[in-house]
XYZ file of C-alpha atoms in Angstrom:
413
model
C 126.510 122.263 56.900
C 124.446 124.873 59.017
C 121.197 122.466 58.428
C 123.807 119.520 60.202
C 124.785 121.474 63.070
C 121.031 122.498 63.422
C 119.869 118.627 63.299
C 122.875 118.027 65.876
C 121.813 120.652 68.407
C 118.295 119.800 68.450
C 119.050 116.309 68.628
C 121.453 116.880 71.723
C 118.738 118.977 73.720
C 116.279 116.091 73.271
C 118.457 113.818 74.121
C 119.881 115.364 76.967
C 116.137 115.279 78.514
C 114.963 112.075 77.720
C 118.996 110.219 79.016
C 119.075 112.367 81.771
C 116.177 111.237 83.079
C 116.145 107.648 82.262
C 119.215 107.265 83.910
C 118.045 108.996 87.045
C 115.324 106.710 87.146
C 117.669 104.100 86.683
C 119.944 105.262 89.437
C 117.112 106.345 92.005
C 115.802 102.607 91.380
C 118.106 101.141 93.938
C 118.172 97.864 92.093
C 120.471 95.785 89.513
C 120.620 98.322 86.615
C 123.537 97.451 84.367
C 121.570 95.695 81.915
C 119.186 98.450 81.682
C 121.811 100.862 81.752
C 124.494 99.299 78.895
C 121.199 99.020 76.926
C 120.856 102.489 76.866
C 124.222 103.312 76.495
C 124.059 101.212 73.290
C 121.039 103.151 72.110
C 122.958 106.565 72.971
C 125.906 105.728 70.786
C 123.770 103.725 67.802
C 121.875 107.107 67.720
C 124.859 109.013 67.797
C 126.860 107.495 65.105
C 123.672 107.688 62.509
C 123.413 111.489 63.482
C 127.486 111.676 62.863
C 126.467 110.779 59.493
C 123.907 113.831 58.945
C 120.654 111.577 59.606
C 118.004 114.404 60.193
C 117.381 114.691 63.758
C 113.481 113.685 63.501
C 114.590 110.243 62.004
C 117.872 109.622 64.526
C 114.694 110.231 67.574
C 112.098 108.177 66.126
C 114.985 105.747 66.104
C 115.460 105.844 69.120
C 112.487 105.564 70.232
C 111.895 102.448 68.475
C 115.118 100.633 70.109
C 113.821 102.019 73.587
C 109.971 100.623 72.794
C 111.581 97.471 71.534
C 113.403 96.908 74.666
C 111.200 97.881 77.128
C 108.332 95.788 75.349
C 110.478 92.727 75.261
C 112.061 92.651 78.563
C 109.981 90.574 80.238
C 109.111 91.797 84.207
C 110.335 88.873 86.546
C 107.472 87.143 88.049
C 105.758 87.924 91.596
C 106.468 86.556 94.678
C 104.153 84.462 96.319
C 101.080 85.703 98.588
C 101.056 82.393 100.627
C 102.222 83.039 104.143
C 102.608 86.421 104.178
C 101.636 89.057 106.622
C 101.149 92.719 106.436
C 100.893 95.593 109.117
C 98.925 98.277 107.368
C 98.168 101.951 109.558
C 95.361 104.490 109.126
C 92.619 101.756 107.989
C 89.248 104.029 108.661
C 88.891 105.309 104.907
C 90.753 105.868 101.688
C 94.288 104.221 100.819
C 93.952 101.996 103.969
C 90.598 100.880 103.425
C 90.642 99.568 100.347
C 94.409 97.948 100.625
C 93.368 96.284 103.472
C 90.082 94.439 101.613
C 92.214 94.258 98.448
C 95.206 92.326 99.910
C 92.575 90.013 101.990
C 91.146 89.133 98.809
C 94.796 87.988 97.811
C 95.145 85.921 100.400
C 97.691 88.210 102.732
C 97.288 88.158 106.474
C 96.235 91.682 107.322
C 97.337 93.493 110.606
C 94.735 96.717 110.079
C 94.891 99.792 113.072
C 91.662 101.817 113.406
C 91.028 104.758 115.445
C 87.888 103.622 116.279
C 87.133 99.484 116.357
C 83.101 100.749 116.147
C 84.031 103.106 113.543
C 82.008 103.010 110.008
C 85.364 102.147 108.126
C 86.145 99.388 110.284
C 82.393 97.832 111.081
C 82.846 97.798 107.067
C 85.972 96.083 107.291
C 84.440 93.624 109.559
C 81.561 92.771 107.176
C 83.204 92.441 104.219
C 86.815 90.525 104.992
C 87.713 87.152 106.086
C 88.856 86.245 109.590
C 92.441 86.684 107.713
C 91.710 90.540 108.837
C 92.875 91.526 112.558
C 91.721 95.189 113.116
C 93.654 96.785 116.225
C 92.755 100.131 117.496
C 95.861 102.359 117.493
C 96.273 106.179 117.637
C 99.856 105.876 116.057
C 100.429 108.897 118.162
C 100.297 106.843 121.560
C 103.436 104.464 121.674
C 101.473 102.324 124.619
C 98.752 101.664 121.780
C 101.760 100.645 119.201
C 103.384 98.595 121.769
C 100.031 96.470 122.376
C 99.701 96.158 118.479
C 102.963 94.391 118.261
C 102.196 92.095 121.183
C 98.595 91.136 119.556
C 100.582 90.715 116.045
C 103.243 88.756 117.615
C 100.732 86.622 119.299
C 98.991 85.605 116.263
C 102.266 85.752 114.092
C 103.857 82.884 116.365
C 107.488 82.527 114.967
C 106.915 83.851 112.153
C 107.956 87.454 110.750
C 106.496 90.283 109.182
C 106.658 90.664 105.557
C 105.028 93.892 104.999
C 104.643 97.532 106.719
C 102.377 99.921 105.186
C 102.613 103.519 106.710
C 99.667 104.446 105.516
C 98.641 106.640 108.487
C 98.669 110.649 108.062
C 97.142 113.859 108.513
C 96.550 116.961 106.690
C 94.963 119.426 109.097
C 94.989 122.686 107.218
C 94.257 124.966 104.604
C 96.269 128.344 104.049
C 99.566 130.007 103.890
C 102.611 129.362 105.767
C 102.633 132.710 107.744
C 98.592 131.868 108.380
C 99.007 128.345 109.163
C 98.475 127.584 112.704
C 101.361 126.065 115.460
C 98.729 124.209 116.512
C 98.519 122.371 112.752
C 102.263 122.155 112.365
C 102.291 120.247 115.418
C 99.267 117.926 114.748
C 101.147 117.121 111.394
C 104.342 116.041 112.824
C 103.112 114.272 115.864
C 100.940 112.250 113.011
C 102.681 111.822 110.186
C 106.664 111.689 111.288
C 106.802 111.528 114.890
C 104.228 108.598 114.730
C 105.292 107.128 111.911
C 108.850 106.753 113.090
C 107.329 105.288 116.294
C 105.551 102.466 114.079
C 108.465 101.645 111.937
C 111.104 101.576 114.584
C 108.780 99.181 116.482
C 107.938 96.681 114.142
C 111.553 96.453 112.528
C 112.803 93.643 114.089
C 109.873 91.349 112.815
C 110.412 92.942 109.349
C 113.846 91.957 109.857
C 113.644 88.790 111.112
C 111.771 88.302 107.739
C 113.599 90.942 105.546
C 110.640 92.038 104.413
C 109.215 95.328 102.494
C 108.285 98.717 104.295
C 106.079 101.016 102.063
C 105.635 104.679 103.186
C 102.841 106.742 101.482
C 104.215 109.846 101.203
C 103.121 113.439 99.259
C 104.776 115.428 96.404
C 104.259 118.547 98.816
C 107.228 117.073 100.724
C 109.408 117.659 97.534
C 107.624 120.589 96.120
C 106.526 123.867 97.595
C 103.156 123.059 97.015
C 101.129 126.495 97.882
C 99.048 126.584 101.572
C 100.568 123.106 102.311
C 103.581 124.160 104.435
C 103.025 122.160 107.653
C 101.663 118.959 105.365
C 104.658 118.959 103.400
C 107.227 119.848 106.181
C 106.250 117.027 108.241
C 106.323 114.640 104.707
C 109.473 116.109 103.745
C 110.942 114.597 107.411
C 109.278 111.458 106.760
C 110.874 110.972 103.335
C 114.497 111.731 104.998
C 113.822 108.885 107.750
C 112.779 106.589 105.504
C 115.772 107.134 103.140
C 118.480 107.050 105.671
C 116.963 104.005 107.113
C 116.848 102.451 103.843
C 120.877 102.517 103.174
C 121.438 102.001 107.169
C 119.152 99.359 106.662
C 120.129 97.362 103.197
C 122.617 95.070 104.874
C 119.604 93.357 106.477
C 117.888 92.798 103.603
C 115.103 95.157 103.997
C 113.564 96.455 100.853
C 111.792 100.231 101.277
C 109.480 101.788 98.729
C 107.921 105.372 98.859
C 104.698 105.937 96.918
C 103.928 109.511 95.659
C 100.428 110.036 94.685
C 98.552 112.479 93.107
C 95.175 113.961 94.232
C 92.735 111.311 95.342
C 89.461 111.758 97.337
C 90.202 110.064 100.740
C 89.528 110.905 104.161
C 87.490 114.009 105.361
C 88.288 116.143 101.709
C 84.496 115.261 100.427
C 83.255 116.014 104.021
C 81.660 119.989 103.580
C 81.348 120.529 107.568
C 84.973 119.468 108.020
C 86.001 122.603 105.582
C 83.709 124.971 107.087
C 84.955 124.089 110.904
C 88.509 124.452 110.012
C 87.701 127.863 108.293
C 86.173 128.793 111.390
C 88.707 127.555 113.851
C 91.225 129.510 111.828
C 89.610 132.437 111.564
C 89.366 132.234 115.533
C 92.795 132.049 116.188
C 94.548 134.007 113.942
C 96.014 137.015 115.473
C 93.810 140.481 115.261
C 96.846 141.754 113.087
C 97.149 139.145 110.684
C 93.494 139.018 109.994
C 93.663 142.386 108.839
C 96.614 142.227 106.848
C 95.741 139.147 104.961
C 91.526 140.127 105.285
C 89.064 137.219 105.831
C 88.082 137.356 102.014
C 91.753 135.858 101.025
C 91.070 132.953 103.506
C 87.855 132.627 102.421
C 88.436 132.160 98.635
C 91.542 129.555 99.802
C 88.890 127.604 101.855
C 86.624 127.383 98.572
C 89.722 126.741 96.445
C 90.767 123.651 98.761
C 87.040 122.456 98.672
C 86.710 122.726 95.101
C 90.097 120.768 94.262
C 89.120 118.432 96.883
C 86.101 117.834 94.302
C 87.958 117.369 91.278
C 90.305 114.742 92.873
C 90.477 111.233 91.576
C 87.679 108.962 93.589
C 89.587 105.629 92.200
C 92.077 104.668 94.643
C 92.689 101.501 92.842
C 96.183 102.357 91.202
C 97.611 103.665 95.009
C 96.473 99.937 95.844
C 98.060 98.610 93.101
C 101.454 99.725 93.563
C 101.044 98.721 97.260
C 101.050 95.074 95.948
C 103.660 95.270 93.265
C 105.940 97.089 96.074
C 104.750 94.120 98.081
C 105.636 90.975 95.777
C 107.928 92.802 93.451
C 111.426 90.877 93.155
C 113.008 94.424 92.964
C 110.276 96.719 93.822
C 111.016 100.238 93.194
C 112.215 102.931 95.670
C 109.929 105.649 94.560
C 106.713 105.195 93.013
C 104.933 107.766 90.955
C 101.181 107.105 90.687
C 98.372 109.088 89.283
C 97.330 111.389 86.828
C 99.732 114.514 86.482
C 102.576 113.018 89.281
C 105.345 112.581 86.931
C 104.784 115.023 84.672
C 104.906 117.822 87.418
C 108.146 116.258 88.799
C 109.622 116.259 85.336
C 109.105 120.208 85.277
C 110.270 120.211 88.593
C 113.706 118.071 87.851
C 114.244 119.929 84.325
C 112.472 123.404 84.139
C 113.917 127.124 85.532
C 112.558 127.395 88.906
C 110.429 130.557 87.640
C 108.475 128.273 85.176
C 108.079 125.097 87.542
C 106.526 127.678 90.748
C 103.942 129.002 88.274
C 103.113 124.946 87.080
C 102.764 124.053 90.840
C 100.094 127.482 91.141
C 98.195 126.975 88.049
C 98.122 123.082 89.470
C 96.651 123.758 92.886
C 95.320 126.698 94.004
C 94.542 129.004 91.512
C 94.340 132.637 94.179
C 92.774 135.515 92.364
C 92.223 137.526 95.577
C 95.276 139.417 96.947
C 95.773 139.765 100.615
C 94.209 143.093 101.686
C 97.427 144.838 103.120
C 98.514 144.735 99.269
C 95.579 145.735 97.516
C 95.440 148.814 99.557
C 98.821 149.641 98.579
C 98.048 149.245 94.776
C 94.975 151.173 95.607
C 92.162 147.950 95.107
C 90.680 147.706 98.518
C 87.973 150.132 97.459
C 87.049 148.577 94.298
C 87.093 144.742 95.856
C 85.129 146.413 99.205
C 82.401 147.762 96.694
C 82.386 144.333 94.437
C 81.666 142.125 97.911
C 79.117 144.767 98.836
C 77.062 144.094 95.969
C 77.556 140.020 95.909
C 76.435 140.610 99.548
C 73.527 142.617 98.700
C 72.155 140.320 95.445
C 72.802 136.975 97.373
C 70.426 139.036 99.937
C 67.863 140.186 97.514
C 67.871 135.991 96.059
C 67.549 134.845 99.692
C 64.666 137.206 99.981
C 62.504 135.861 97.045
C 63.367 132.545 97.472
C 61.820 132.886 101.107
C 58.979 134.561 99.626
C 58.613 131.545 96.971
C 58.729 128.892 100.232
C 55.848 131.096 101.876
């Protein structure tokens, strides 16, 4: 009997994970789920009775498993929609995600509406070389609504009377490095005049040709504007907005016909993250304008080893952008395309820890993930009484990286 209730328990805590958050998904989905959902009701109970009848918990999962592999593997997707005729107004089009949507979807046929910042740029003399005439490249600074308003006049002028299938807010910024308390006004700003303030502007200017057409608009967004990623703060504040716009537009919105998908990715190399100068400037510049006092709380060896942390991670991200691009186009062409969209290595596991795991464990995931700090700001280690030992340690990396700069200057000579 005690082996029975044993089985039951450890049945109910697995199951409890793996329902809960299949029908989450299901509900966050947005779309048509009864079928999905009586199917997995019908698992739930099948399971249920066979584990009423003391069926060892291992067997009643693997089960379970099987009906849920079964079904998934023999529901057959619905077919794509078809690229002929439609157009797509995609934003931040110099490098990463935009780039290589924009050369992607012109290989697919779509008619692609790309802004640049600079029309003599390298990204978009590359554009120019490599797509069809398909490709209209518009220089916009998305945070100038005279530069969006002449976008929509040149797209309207080549749309003619007809509407706008697709907007990609591709478009953002991620200007700094470093904790909250550390983190310039200056960079909170420059992240919500970029990626809310101008984003909003885009959106609520193209809507009526997306409406006209009840078409798709797809927001790249960032887990930091769900989770507290570390030294993100005015990244992920100024995502976090985004992601409430785009949700309340999206019910105040459904009676149109507009479908809206968010994309979540993981770490990918795009933009100026591979750039070594850009880290080194933006080191300096903060280093400038902190405050005298905060400096010397915090010490400039803490925002030193953050620098080389960001740097390094920067290094280790993904340089294959193709699956962001690939859920660009299912969210484009999908029937029932998805409200969120999870993509790249890690993503849903973290939110799973996130969604199911004591806030104590899911903090330290999101550390270990990211920034790894070792150094403790300088205020503290003189109160546990480490500021001499760390002084002395940097004294002699100072002095050996001198003594290996001298002799390899004597090797050169």
């Amino acid at each position: 009997m005690e082996d029975y209730a044993l089985s039951f328990w450890i049945y109910m805590a697995v199951m409890s994970v793996f329902v809960g958050g299949a029908v989450k998904k299901i509900l966050a989905s947005h779309i048509s789920s009864m079928p999905t959902l009586v199917a997995w009701l019908g698992a739930i109970v099948l399971v249920e009775r066979l584990c009423a009848l003391c069926m060892p918990a291992v067997l009643a999962l693997g089960i379970f498993c099987a009906v849920c592999w079964f079904y998934t593997a023999w529901a057959a997707p619905a077919p794509a929609l078809p690229v002929e005729g439609k157009a797509v107004f995609i934003t931040g089009c110099d490098s990463g995600f935009g780039n290589a949507t924009v050369k992607h979807l012109d290989a697919m046929g779509f008619q692609v509406f790309a802004t640049v910042l600079d029309l003599e740029g390298e990204g978009a003399r590359h554009l120019k070389s490599v797509c069809s005439p398909r490709v209209s490249l518009l220089q916009v600074d998305i945070t100038q609504p005279q530069q969006i308003q002449q976008a929509l006049l040149d797209t309207k002028a080549k749309l003619g009377m007809k509407g706008l299938w697709g907007l990609v807010n591709n478009a953002g910024l991620c200007v700094n490095f470093g904790d909250a308390e550390l983190s310039l006004m200056s960079n909170y700003r420059g992240c919500m005049e970029v990626n809310f303030f101008g984003t909003v502007m885009v959106t609520k200017t193209f809507l009526p040709l997306l409406r006209q057409s009840k078409g798709r608009i797809i927001t790249i967004s960032s887990p930091s504007g769900e989770q507290p990623f570390p030294c993100l703060a005015s990244y992920g504040a100024s995502k976090a907005a985004l992601n409430l716009f785009i949700n309340t537009l999206r019910h105040e919105l459904e009676p149109w016909g507009l479908k809206f998908s968010t994309i979540l990715p993981s770490a990918f190399r795009t933009g100026q993250c591979r750039n070594t100068d850009y880290w080194e400037k933006q080191h300096k510049h903060l280093i400038q304008n902190l405050s005298p006092s905060l400096l010397e709380e915090y010490g400039e060896e803490y925002i030193l080893e953050t620098k080389d942390l960001f740097q390094n991670h920067a290094k280790t991200a993904s340089e294959d952008l193709s699956p962001v691009v690939n859920t660009i186009v299912e969210a484009l062409l999908s029937p029932q395309p998805s409200v969120r969209y999870y993509t790249g290595a890690g993503v849903r596991l973290m939110y799973f820890i996130c969604s199911y795991f004591p806030v104590s464990i899911s903090d330290k995931f999101l550390e270990k993930l990211f920034v790894k700090k070792k150094v403790m700001p300088r205020a503290l280690r003189k109160q546990n009484g480490l500021g001499t030992l760390l002084s002395h340690s940097l004294n002699n990396n100072n002095n050996n990286n001198n003594i290996n700069n001298n002799n390899n200057i004597s090797k050169i000579e």
